[in-house]
Amino acid sequence: MFSKILIANRGEIAVRIIKTCRRMGIATVVVYSEADADSLAVSMADEAVFIGPSPANQSYLVADKIIAACHETGAQAVHPGFGFLSENAGFARRCAEAGVVFIGPNPDAIDAMGDKIQSKLFAARAGISIVPGHIGEIDDAAHAVRIAEEIGYPVMIKASAGGGGKGIRVAWARQDVEEGFPAVRAEAKGAFGDDRIFIEKFIVDPRHIEIQVLGDKHGHVIHLFERECSIQRRNQKVIEEAPSPLLDAETRAAMGAQAVALAKAVNYDSAGTVEFVAAQDKSFYFLEMNTRLQVEHPVTELITGVDLVEQMIRVAAGERLTFDQSDLAIDGWAIESRIYAEDPYRKFLPSIGRLSRYLTPAEGDRGGYRVRNDTGVREGDEISTFYDPMIAKLCAWAPDRPGAIAGMARALEDLHIEGPGHNTPFLAAVMDQPRYGSGQLSTNYIKDEFPDGFSGLPPQPWQSDVILASAVAMHRVLAARALGAGGDLSPKVKRNTWVVVAEGRRRDVEVTENGSVLAIALPTEGRILRLDEIDWRPGAPLFSGQLDGRDFTATVAPAAEGFTIRFHAVRQRVLVLTPMSADLHQRLPPKAPPDTSRLVVSPMPGLVVSMDVAEGEEVKEGQVICVIEAMKMQNIIRAERDGRIESLGAKAGDSVAADDVLARFA
Ligand code: ADP
Ligand code: ADP
Ligand code: MG
């Protein structure tokens, strides 16, 4: 076994690999760029080697620097993680020449599977079912149209070298092909330096199901069942789970057998993933093979008990697999949520910045469910513009799917992030949706369920109760403190009558304290809520408690006469008033919201690349106001109406925060 491994990666996957190495008694080296000098991975590794500027093509993608770092530190093997050099056969060969073991498959297997056209031809020869289509290069748009018409619409135009959801277009008609073919070709050329394109049948309303395989250097290959990754946004995975709610034992066995056959055909000798697209009738077709550890591998580890990183290290060192297919079984259900630095309320625009607060759920057994949180950042760290905007991969395991969904919903409640925007409320919304619970998944799920984007969900009755109870309990703590009781939970006033107004809905409550329990009576509804196990101090951003026996955590912040509370996908302003002031409130004319229609505000923090209008200029709806760069992406801000620009709030070169005024209409 190796005594020292170098990790040619960063962030959560570097941290995750270090954890397994530590358990195996293997020393670790990480390489790091400028942006990662103070990262969690650097602080956890036994040694760290600086490899250059932040852009990956000057650091993490430079094979020479990685190999030099191995020689310098005496690392015997390199784990590439995913992304970066993980699927680069040239790098794997360079490692071998330099006498360093590449912890991944042999380079010929990477080559055979690295390219979508080649791998499909290969798979077809190995007897794997592939998506019907033209598996070969296409010369021009006219050729593309001919092929699309042979296959029959809809079709998918794909870059052979594509990955990470880039270089893919769906075409429903001739015009889509005429436009899409050159667009995909240009994107492929830019992103992958390779403009070979092919076309295959688009499977309507499909599901993404993939099989985890594992091989050793002695000809053994097994599979570790499937993961379903159908919850995607723009072909990028957001929520994954294992097993898949679609598969029955027979389909699972058939997919597993095909995946193993393909892996054997390329002498696969590490962990890898065979991706399929499945129709709702359970027919399935090979998509591609990823010859690396997969981002969503934790859900497989949770249902099989196998540490995939450990197995990759062992087989790279020449060990034989110590278990057989028949030793493996699916135990329970696991879900992974990718926590991204993006603002779900603003069309998921990237949202960068410093994690000014980052509270994570406790990992391990939580009674009924288990939590795992793979993360590469700590409170105070910066989500950098240079790399993937992923903050964490939060996983929940339980004996069955409903338990795993409930566990994930609870784990998301216990996650608190301040600084960058994050998609936690969106993920919570999915967990609360009956359709997700029913397992009726498809890669269109997000488009179907949130056709106009995400703006939260209306509260379910128990969610309204949680919000009301939290507000009442916090109000009591603050009232007690105001009375000089020192903020403890035994205020002088034992019984109170209040009016709680949440988003215009008025509810009268009568609160009685009974030891540590609050009884919250709702006289008009004829119910009494029982709030127990209260855990909150003034200033804390999370309020935990047990409502009628059910544990919950809500995200809370003080606001005038009450609080702003977010619970799951519900965000409400809540007022806690005395009956008298509630009556006064009712008689007050409703305050008109400030008129923001004349303002053009920045939807995210970023840099103003150009200001494309001038003061006094007449602009038309849709005209470009300015361009803002954030997360290495240029975002075009357009006028939402016609009008004259009265004044500008920013100029080219300015840094702007979210909501900063960019321009004002007259
Ligand atoms: P998975 O299928 O494991 O979820 P993704 O397709 O989302 O993986 O990609 C995993 C990681 O690798 C991501 O960080 C993604 O940005 C990166 N990646 C995937 N393919 C490429 C590629 N061809 N070039 C650069 N990065 C890639
Ligand atoms: P990448 O290398 O970017 O991961 P894939 O070929 O794996 O590219 O496709 C990414 C996603 O696009 C899949 O997860 C699936 O949701 C969707 N997809 C790919 N091919 C098809 C197809 N033929 N029909 C329907 N959906 C597809
Ligand atoms: Mg894929």
XYZ file of C-alpha atoms and ligand atoms in Angstrom:
721
model
C 0.000 0.000 0.000
C 1.082 3.585 -0.653
C 2.430 5.582 2.272
C 1.821 8.990 0.667
C -0.766 10.159 -1.876
C -0.988 13.487 -3.684
C -4.433 14.907 -4.380
C -4.559 16.842 -7.633
C -7.772 18.636 -6.822
C -9.390 21.131 -4.467
C -12.518 21.845 -2.464
C -14.844 19.228 -1.092
C -13.432 16.328 -3.091
C -9.891 16.999 -1.835
C -11.235 17.039 1.723
C -13.201 13.843 1.110
C -10.135 11.999 -0.226
C -8.006 13.185 2.713
C -10.552 11.685 5.140
C -10.229 8.209 3.616
C -6.427 8.443 3.439
C -6.292 9.347 7.119
C -8.423 6.347 7.994
C -6.104 4.126 5.958
C -2.987 5.606 7.571
C -1.786 7.170 4.316
C -0.096 10.596 4.408
C -1.592 13.237 2.085
C -0.272 16.065 -0.055
C -2.560 18.609 -1.690
C -1.610 21.017 -4.403
C -3.196 24.457 -4.288
C -3.558 27.618 -6.322
C -3.440 31.207 -5.090
C -7.173 31.297 -4.419
C -6.962 28.145 -2.303
C -3.963 29.052 -0.129
C -6.088 29.143 3.037
C -8.503 26.390 2.110
C -9.830 23.654 4.359
C -8.113 21.017 2.201
C -4.740 22.742 2.652
C -5.230 22.898 6.409
C -6.191 19.215 6.599
C -3.508 17.696 4.374
C -0.183 16.632 5.867
C 1.642 18.650 3.220
C 0.644 21.269 0.676
C 2.411 22.389 -2.483
C 1.703 25.713 -4.168
C 1.242 25.273 -7.912
C 0.444 28.729 -9.238
C -2.221 31.287 -10.120
C -5.920 30.740 -9.541
C -7.073 30.017 -13.098
C -7.098 26.219 -13.397
C -5.204 26.240 -16.682
C -2.258 27.768 -14.805
C -2.439 25.436 -11.799
C -4.735 22.417 -11.407
C -4.625 21.566 -15.109
C -0.845 21.759 -15.493
C 0.376 18.150 -15.487
C 4.045 19.138 -15.142
C 3.397 20.984 -11.913
C 1.451 18.069 -10.445
C 4.148 15.560 -11.316
C 6.892 17.852 -10.002
C 4.949 18.131 -6.728
C 4.863 14.319 -6.484
C 8.625 14.120 -6.927
C 9.236 16.959 -4.501
C 7.146 15.351 -1.742
C 7.789 11.695 -2.490
C 4.108 10.946 -3.110
C 3.812 7.536 -4.777
C 0.354 8.011 -6.238
C -1.998 10.751 -7.459
C -5.745 10.882 -6.897
C -7.225 13.271 -9.482
C -10.723 13.587 -7.957
C -13.192 14.692 -10.655
C -13.000 17.464 -13.230
C -9.500 18.835 -13.937
C -7.124 16.025 -14.997
C -9.318 13.135 -13.900
C -10.303 11.997 -17.391
C -7.116 12.962 -19.134
C -5.443 9.857 -20.545
C -2.344 11.875 -21.407
C -1.925 12.814 -17.769
C -2.410 9.204 -16.667
C 0.344 8.152 -19.099
C 2.656 10.946 -17.934
C 2.201 9.738 -14.359
C 3.172 6.191 -15.330
C 6.272 7.452 -17.156
C 7.223 9.490 -14.092
C 6.858 6.463 -11.834
C 3.764 7.773 -10.072
C 0.614 5.634 -9.818
C -2.508 7.282 -11.256
C -5.449 6.407 -8.992
C -7.971 5.797 -11.734
C -8.438 3.493 -14.685
C -5.726 2.585 -17.196
C -5.222 5.240 -19.897
C -6.552 3.014 -22.682
C -9.878 2.712 -20.876
C -10.003 6.507 -20.472
C -9.262 6.918 -24.171
C -11.879 4.391 -25.219
C -14.597 6.037 -23.127
C -13.419 9.662 -23.186
C -15.163 10.520 -26.371
C -18.903 10.159 -26.828
C -18.825 9.035 -30.486
C -16.091 6.487 -29.905
C -17.555 5.154 -26.691
C -20.975 4.681 -28.293
C -19.494 2.749 -31.196
C -17.578 0.686 -28.693
C -20.660 0.103 -26.539
C -22.736 -0.914 -29.555
C -20.116 -3.528 -30.445
C -20.189 -4.810 -26.853
C -23.945 -5.390 -27.132
C -25.033 -2.419 -25.009
C -28.280 -0.652 -25.945
C -27.415 2.811 -27.235
C -29.657 5.745 -28.097
C -30.733 5.415 -31.737
C -28.976 7.966 -33.862
C -26.122 8.755 -36.164
C -23.040 7.803 -34.238
C -20.442 9.451 -36.401
C -19.156 12.889 -37.272
C -21.373 15.360 -39.060
C -19.907 17.771 -41.603
C -22.284 20.705 -41.813
C -25.769 21.961 -41.051
C -27.247 20.468 -44.224
C -25.804 17.065 -43.337
C -27.142 17.530 -39.793
C -30.651 18.231 -41.104
C -30.567 15.118 -43.314
C -29.555 12.982 -40.353
C -32.056 14.554 -37.983
C -34.810 13.824 -40.482
C -33.688 10.229 -40.830
C -33.731 9.736 -37.055
C -36.991 11.672 -36.660
C -37.557 14.666 -34.371
C -36.900 15.444 -31.617
C -33.165 14.891 -31.720
C -30.241 15.915 -29.563
C -27.180 17.566 -31.072
C -24.119 16.752 -29.002
C -20.451 17.568 -28.881
C -18.457 14.356 -28.915
C -15.983 15.799 -26.416
C -18.709 17.393 -24.288
C -19.079 17.164 -20.557
C -20.611 18.868 -17.555
C -23.811 19.540 -19.501
C -22.029 21.721 -22.089
C -22.324 21.237 -25.822
C -25.845 19.840 -25.918
C -28.942 21.108 -27.791
C -32.369 19.647 -28.361
C -33.904 20.157 -31.787
C -37.650 19.768 -32.336
C -37.711 20.830 -35.960
C -35.529 21.563 -38.961
C -34.935 25.173 -37.950
C -33.591 24.092 -34.540
C -30.999 21.946 -36.285
C -30.025 24.692 -38.702
C -29.479 27.046 -35.775
C -28.328 24.512 -33.204
C -25.684 22.728 -35.234
C -23.372 25.736 -35.656
C -24.071 26.859 -32.085
C -23.094 23.517 -30.537
C -20.112 23.316 -32.835
C -18.873 26.755 -31.748
C -19.473 25.958 -28.092
C -17.623 22.652 -28.402
C -14.704 24.294 -30.143
C -14.492 26.946 -27.429
C -15.018 24.728 -24.397
C -13.285 21.503 -25.454
C -11.078 22.483 -28.412
C -12.831 19.776 -30.444
C -15.747 20.492 -32.765
C -16.878 16.974 -33.685
C -20.665 16.746 -33.419
C -23.108 13.846 -33.582
C -26.874 13.545 -33.387
C -29.044 11.069 -31.544
C -32.726 10.595 -30.786
C -33.955 12.782 -27.945
C -35.716 10.590 -25.411
C -38.786 12.593 -24.348
C -39.363 13.039 -20.626
C -36.405 10.815 -19.776
C -34.759 9.868 -16.538
C -31.044 9.853 -15.902
C -29.977 6.612 -14.269
C -26.367 5.542 -13.939
C -24.589 2.441 -12.711
C -21.538 2.607 -10.462
C -18.933 0.080 -11.502
C -15.719 -0.988 -9.824
C -12.942 -3.096 -11.284
C -9.513 -4.282 -10.221
C -6.362 -5.097 -12.187
C -7.117 -8.827 -12.043
C -10.126 -8.869 -14.329
C -12.850 -8.544 -11.695
C -15.607 -6.039 -12.329
C -18.709 -5.580 -10.215
C -21.411 -2.932 -10.030
C -22.727 -1.116 -6.990
C -26.254 -0.567 -8.267
C -27.676 2.644 -9.633
C -28.114 6.309 -8.863
C -30.926 8.365 -10.283
C -29.916 11.926 -11.195
C -33.017 13.180 -12.980
C -33.370 16.405 -11.027
C -31.256 18.569 -13.294
C -31.117 22.184 -14.328
C -29.692 22.822 -17.786
C -28.382 19.234 -17.937
C -26.518 19.732 -14.654
C -27.372 17.471 -11.745
C -28.907 19.100 -8.666
C -30.410 16.257 -6.617
C -29.377 12.617 -6.867
C -30.503 9.495 -5.093
C -29.787 5.796 -4.751
C -31.443 3.535 -5.532
C -33.763 4.771 -8.299
C -37.510 4.811 -7.642
C -38.070 3.700 -11.263
C -36.171 0.438 -11.293
C -37.392 -3.010 -10.384
C -34.980 -5.824 -9.574
C -35.060 -7.143 -13.119
C -34.273 -3.811 -14.830
C -31.606 -3.118 -12.234
C -29.947 -6.444 -12.943
C -30.126 -5.831 -16.707
C -28.580 -2.366 -16.450
C -25.962 -3.637 -14.029
C -25.044 -6.470 -16.376
C -24.680 -4.094 -19.355
C -22.530 -1.704 -17.342
C -20.275 -4.524 -16.184
C -20.037 -5.896 -19.732
C -18.964 -2.488 -21.032
C -16.432 -2.052 -18.226
C -14.999 -5.510 -18.882
C -14.749 -4.772 -22.582
C -12.333 -1.910 -21.810
C -10.468 -3.759 -19.016
C -11.797 -1.223 -16.577
C -9.787 -1.233 -13.355
C -11.055 1.492 -11.033
C -14.310 3.154 -9.996
C -16.358 4.421 -12.928
C -19.894 5.273 -13.932
C -21.944 4.086 -16.853
C -24.669 6.644 -17.564
C -27.983 5.699 -19.133
C -30.995 7.661 -20.149
C -34.167 5.737 -19.304
C -37.673 6.237 -20.617
C -40.636 6.102 -18.238
C -41.398 2.579 -19.521
C -38.002 1.487 -18.125
C -36.376 1.039 -21.520
C -32.835 2.357 -21.180
C -30.013 3.479 -23.433
C -26.299 4.017 -22.851
C -25.265 7.690 -22.744
C -21.599 7.764 -21.800
C -19.112 6.366 -19.345
C -17.375 8.640 -16.869
C -13.972 7.156 -16.140
C -13.561 8.722 -12.735
C -15.071 9.101 -9.327
C -18.453 10.765 -9.773
C -19.576 13.883 -7.905
C -22.608 12.053 -6.509
C -20.708 8.927 -5.357
C -21.669 9.466 -1.665
C -25.225 8.173 -2.167
C -23.802 4.867 -3.414
C -21.479 4.695 -0.435
C -24.414 5.303 1.882
C -26.517 2.434 0.531
C -23.697 -0.102 0.087
C -21.299 0.711 2.923
C -18.419 0.631 0.419
C -15.881 3.505 0.529
C -15.263 4.076 -3.192
C -12.159 6.199 -2.652
C -10.633 3.446 -0.531
C -11.429 0.885 -3.240
C -9.869 3.121 -5.907
C -6.704 3.391 -3.833
C -6.585 -0.357 -3.150
C -7.071 -1.426 -6.753
C -4.544 1.192 -7.930
C -2.056 -0.421 -5.549
C -2.746 -3.754 -7.247
C -4.995 -5.312 -4.605
C -7.829 -7.613 -5.596
C -11.433 -6.749 -4.833
C -12.280 -8.594 -1.632
C -15.996 -8.839 -2.369
C -18.135 -10.211 -5.119
C -21.391 -9.097 -6.711
C -23.281 -11.484 -4.452
C -21.799 -9.828 -1.341
C -23.444 -6.533 -2.236
C -26.969 -5.477 -1.371
C -28.887 -2.230 -1.272
C -29.355 -1.032 2.278
C -31.889 1.775 2.640
C -32.168 4.947 0.574
C -29.878 7.968 0.181
C -30.380 11.440 -1.322
C -27.778 14.078 -2.170
C -28.489 17.781 -2.574
C -25.895 19.945 -4.245
C -25.704 23.194 -2.324
C -24.726 25.802 -4.909
C -23.798 29.459 -4.471
C -26.600 30.776 -6.671
C -29.731 32.774 -6.067
C -32.805 30.627 -6.713
C -35.100 33.665 -6.440
C -33.202 35.375 -9.267
C -33.209 32.763 -11.991
C -30.407 30.890 -10.217
C -27.861 33.554 -11.059
C -24.445 32.780 -9.650
C -23.903 34.502 -6.341
C -20.411 34.716 -5.009
C -18.889 36.094 -1.864
C -17.605 35.333 1.583
C -19.444 32.818 3.764
C -20.061 35.207 6.615
C -22.028 32.504 8.359
C -22.036 28.782 7.656
C -23.802 26.458 10.068
C -24.100 22.847 8.968
C -26.211 19.992 10.326
C -24.390 17.571 12.599
C -23.208 14.528 10.655
C -23.964 10.945 11.656
C -26.999 9.248 13.126
C -29.786 11.722 13.869
C -32.371 9.194 15.015
C -34.305 7.803 12.055
C -31.943 9.269 9.453
C -28.242 9.779 8.901
C -26.514 12.921 7.627
C -23.326 13.273 5.617
C -22.068 16.660 4.482
C -19.173 16.743 2.033
C -17.882 20.282 2.011
C -14.648 22.079 1.258
C -15.327 25.386 2.950
C -15.619 26.852 6.436
C -17.273 29.944 7.811
C -15.232 32.936 6.639
C -14.092 31.266 3.397
C -14.736 32.834 0.043
C -16.727 31.145 -2.725
C -14.328 31.981 -5.486
C -15.156 32.973 -9.030
C -12.490 30.645 -10.374
C -14.073 27.255 -9.770
C -17.338 25.381 -9.376
C -19.815 27.328 -7.237
C -20.546 24.304 -5.063
C -20.625 24.906 -1.304
C -21.437 21.383 -0.179
C -23.024 18.064 -1.020
C -25.532 17.366 1.696
C -26.679 13.747 1.953
C -29.338 12.016 4.013
C -29.812 8.272 4.448
C -32.758 6.396 5.945
C -34.149 2.860 5.767
C -36.658 3.879 3.089
C -37.312 6.664 0.577
C -39.910 8.626 2.570
C -37.495 8.562 5.513
C -34.631 9.805 3.342
C -36.778 12.650 1.982
C -37.841 13.643 5.492
C -34.219 13.387 6.626
C -33.034 15.592 3.765
C -35.739 18.141 4.538
C -34.588 18.224 8.173
C -30.908 18.436 7.217
C -31.678 21.380 4.923
C -33.465 23.105 7.818
C -30.264 22.832 9.847
C -28.132 24.365 7.097
C -27.587 28.082 7.411
C -25.605 30.136 4.937
C -25.083 33.896 4.927
C -23.052 35.815 2.397
C -23.566 34.321 -1.017
C -27.035 33.397 -2.192
C -27.683 29.660 -2.065
C -30.234 27.208 -3.383
C -31.283 25.708 -0.026
C -34.893 27.017 -0.206
C -35.217 25.555 -3.674
C -33.937 22.146 -2.578
C -36.342 22.254 0.375
C -39.186 23.004 -2.034
C -38.436 19.883 -4.056
C -38.358 17.754 -0.889
C -41.822 19.109 -0.006
C -43.380 18.434 -3.390
C -45.781 15.505 -3.591
C -44.461 14.731 -7.071
C -40.934 14.246 -5.773
C -42.321 12.075 -3.003
C -44.175 9.950 -5.547
C -40.945 9.248 -7.429
C -42.389 10.527 -10.749
C -39.061 11.990 -11.791
C -37.814 13.200 -15.137
C -35.044 15.453 -16.351
C -37.836 17.996 -17.065
C -38.842 18.019 -13.416
C -37.567 21.508 -12.658
C -38.929 22.971 -15.896
C -42.309 21.298 -15.313
C -42.661 22.236 -11.667
C -41.150 25.717 -11.786
C -42.028 26.984 -15.272
C -41.716 30.629 -14.213
C -38.650 30.160 -12.071
C -38.597 29.823 -8.317
C -40.290 32.224 -5.949
C -40.848 29.994 -2.938
C -43.879 27.824 -2.240
C -47.096 28.682 -0.408
C -47.047 27.324 3.149
C -48.554 23.967 4.016
C -50.730 24.198 7.161
C -48.078 22.706 9.448
C -45.490 25.098 8.009
C -47.710 28.062 8.909
C -47.935 26.621 12.408
C -44.155 26.290 12.675
C -43.700 29.895 11.576
C -46.347 31.146 14.002
C -44.983 29.140 16.939
C -41.398 30.263 16.294
C -42.464 33.897 16.122
C -44.452 33.676 19.339
C -41.654 31.938 21.231
C -39.018 34.408 20.067
C -41.288 37.299 20.893
C -41.638 35.985 24.456
C -37.892 35.718 24.873
C -37.417 39.291 23.656
C -40.314 40.568 25.776
C -38.879 38.838 28.841
C -35.522 40.399 28.190
C -37.102 43.811 27.794
C -38.726 43.287 31.205
C -35.276 42.710 32.664
C -35.564 38.968 33.099
C -32.159 38.530 31.509
C -33.401 36.760 28.419
C -34.113 33.463 30.162
C -37.222 31.526 29.354
C -39.187 32.172 32.509
C -40.724 35.548 31.918
C -42.782 37.158 34.638
C -45.786 37.085 32.432
C -47.002 33.498 32.301
C -49.955 34.007 30.027
C -50.282 36.287 27.019
C -52.686 37.091 24.281
C -51.226 38.162 20.977
C -52.124 38.601 17.370
C -49.769 37.104 14.828
C -49.925 38.589 11.352
C -48.085 36.648 8.653
C -48.303 37.952 5.090
C -51.648 39.566 5.828
C -53.153 36.529 7.563
C -54.232 37.387 11.096
C -54.298 34.704 13.800
C -55.160 35.298 17.465
C -53.129 33.274 19.918
C -53.230 32.700 23.637
C -49.942 31.488 25.020
C -49.529 29.620 28.283
C -46.239 28.516 29.693
C -46.055 25.161 31.370
C -42.518 24.415 32.501
C -40.447 24.394 29.316
C -43.502 23.825 27.149
C -45.457 26.565 25.426
C -49.107 25.855 24.809
C -50.233 28.093 21.956
C -54.003 28.144 21.779
C -55.701 29.240 18.559
C -59.222 29.963 19.833
C -60.804 30.641 16.441
C -59.405 27.393 15.036
C -60.163 25.379 18.169
C -56.624 24.012 18.352
C -53.738 24.121 20.781
C -50.169 23.854 19.490
C -47.573 22.420 21.814
C -44.069 23.864 21.412
C -41.260 22.145 23.238
C -37.448 21.759 23.161
C -36.987 25.394 22.255
C -33.420 26.226 21.309
C -32.858 29.886 20.478
C -31.055 32.917 21.851
C -31.552 36.490 20.731
C -29.370 37.017 17.664
C -29.205 33.344 16.670
C -30.125 32.795 12.986
C -31.737 29.408 13.607
C -34.697 28.615 15.815
C -35.127 24.956 16.772
C -37.996 23.339 18.562
C -40.479 20.521 18.579
C -44.006 21.312 17.483
C -46.616 18.734 18.422
C -43.837 16.171 18.653
C -42.178 17.054 15.347
C -38.640 18.504 15.363
C -37.996 21.536 13.205
C -35.505 24.320 12.610
C -36.441 27.629 11.014
C -34.197 30.400 9.727
C -35.047 33.611 11.555
C -34.087 37.264 11.633
C -35.544 40.119 13.656
C -37.525 42.767 11.789
C -39.702 45.702 12.853
C -42.450 44.467 15.226
C -41.608 40.878 14.459
C -39.427 38.628 12.392
C -38.597 37.409 8.946
C -38.825 33.640 9.014
C -37.927 31.115 6.350
C -39.075 27.556 6.790
C -38.420 25.175 3.897
C -39.487 27.091 0.784
C -41.707 29.554 2.647
C -40.411 33.007 3.527
C -42.667 35.308 5.537
C -42.635 38.601 7.380
C -44.351 37.915 10.680
C -45.616 40.528 13.148
C -46.381 39.662 16.766
C -48.713 42.361 18.104
C -50.839 43.069 21.128
C -54.563 42.941 20.286
C -54.672 46.726 20.596
C -51.866 47.432 18.164
C -53.240 44.779 15.838
C -56.492 46.751 15.659
C -54.529 49.917 15.032
C -52.606 48.182 12.254
C -55.833 47.130 10.639
C -57.115 50.676 10.559
C -53.896 52.071 9.125
C -54.014 52.504 5.394
C -51.770 49.866 3.821
C -48.339 51.271 3.123
C -47.607 51.515 -0.564
C -44.424 49.627 -1.390
C -41.631 51.883 -2.622
C -41.787 52.384 -6.357
C -38.876 50.430 -7.750
C -40.204 50.233 -11.275
C -38.012 53.148 -12.273
C -34.877 51.433 -11.021
C -32.599 48.996 -12.763
C -30.783 47.120 -10.013
C -27.941 44.639 -10.121
C -29.289 41.099 -9.734
C -26.006 39.889 -8.232
C -22.685 41.070 -6.881
C -20.134 41.523 -9.634
C -18.058 43.803 -11.752
C -19.551 46.270 -14.239
C -17.793 45.376 -17.486
C -19.513 48.025 -19.547
C -22.225 50.637 -19.113
C -24.016 50.719 -22.420
C -26.391 53.647 -21.933
C -25.824 57.309 -21.099
C -27.749 59.749 -18.935
C -30.581 61.293 -20.888
C -30.627 58.499 -23.453
C -33.974 57.143 -24.691
C -33.940 53.343 -24.480
C -36.250 50.628 -25.735
C -37.416 47.561 -23.858
C -34.819 44.811 -24.232
C -31.976 47.221 -24.909
C -28.704 46.432 -23.115
C -28.205 48.676 -20.077
C -24.918 47.186 -18.949
C -22.895 43.991 -18.620
C -21.947 42.562 -15.249
C -19.370 39.877 -14.776
C -19.863 37.399 -11.942
C -18.547 33.844 -11.548
C -16.618 34.329 -14.806
C -19.894 34.788 -16.632
C -21.007 37.924 -18.370
C -24.575 38.775 -17.527
C -26.388 41.188 -19.780
C -28.759 43.516 -17.963
C -31.552 44.721 -20.244
C -34.174 47.436 -19.972
C -37.526 46.017 -18.945
C -39.422 48.931 -20.498
C -39.087 51.902 -22.806
C -38.037 55.233 -21.317
C -35.429 57.920 -20.780
C -32.454 57.241 -18.496
C -32.475 59.955 -15.834
C -29.269 58.980 -14.071
C -26.732 56.179 -13.750
C -25.756 54.462 -10.505
C -22.574 52.777 -11.703
C -19.928 52.949 -14.401
C -17.643 50.458 -16.118
C -15.071 49.088 -13.679
C -17.274 49.518 -10.592
C -17.905 46.636 -8.230
C -21.577 46.377 -7.401
C -23.498 44.482 -4.748
C -26.821 42.761 -5.319
C -29.623 45.355 -5.489
C -27.279 48.264 -6.157
C -28.907 50.742 -8.500
C -27.409 50.625 -11.974
C -29.693 53.117 -13.662
C -32.816 55.174 -12.982
C -35.584 55.896 -15.462
C -37.082 59.388 -15.588
P -21.113 14.121 -12.617
O -21.670 13.397 -13.812
O -20.106 13.376 -11.797
O -22.112 14.837 -11.809
P -20.475 16.477 -14.043
O -20.772 16.086 -15.459
O -21.386 17.420 -13.350
O -20.234 15.176 -13.227
O -18.984 16.976 -13.951
C -18.174 16.716 -12.808
C -17.121 17.755 -12.686
O -16.248 17.721 -13.779
C -17.683 19.130 -12.615
O -16.882 19.857 -11.744
C -17.581 19.608 -14.046
O -17.476 21.004 -14.086
C -16.317 18.928 -14.479
N -16.303 18.522 -15.869
C -17.000 17.519 -16.441
N -16.692 17.386 -17.716
C -15.777 18.333 -17.998
C -15.045 18.696 -19.167
N -15.168 18.067 -20.312
N -14.188 19.734 -19.073
C -14.026 20.376 -17.906
N -14.675 20.060 -16.775
C -15.531 19.052 -16.809
P -22.449 15.296 -20.123
O -21.161 14.732 -20.631
O -22.514 16.765 -20.258
O -22.781 14.761 -18.783
P -24.508 13.535 -21.186
O -24.442 12.887 -22.526
O -24.265 12.677 -20.006
O -23.530 14.763 -21.180
O -25.927 14.256 -21.070
C -26.232 15.130 -20.019
C -27.712 15.068 -19.700
O -28.512 15.382 -20.837
C -28.187 13.697 -19.264
O -28.058 13.538 -17.891
C -29.638 13.693 -19.698
O -30.422 14.345 -18.734
C -29.661 14.542 -20.921
N -29.599 13.728 -22.152
C -28.485 13.340 -22.789
N -28.781 12.639 -23.897
C -30.115 12.565 -23.974
C -31.032 11.983 -24.924
N -30.619 11.339 -25.996
N -32.348 12.141 -24.684
C -32.774 12.812 -23.605
N -31.983 13.382 -22.702
C -30.646 13.266 -22.876
Mg -23.087 12.858 -18.283
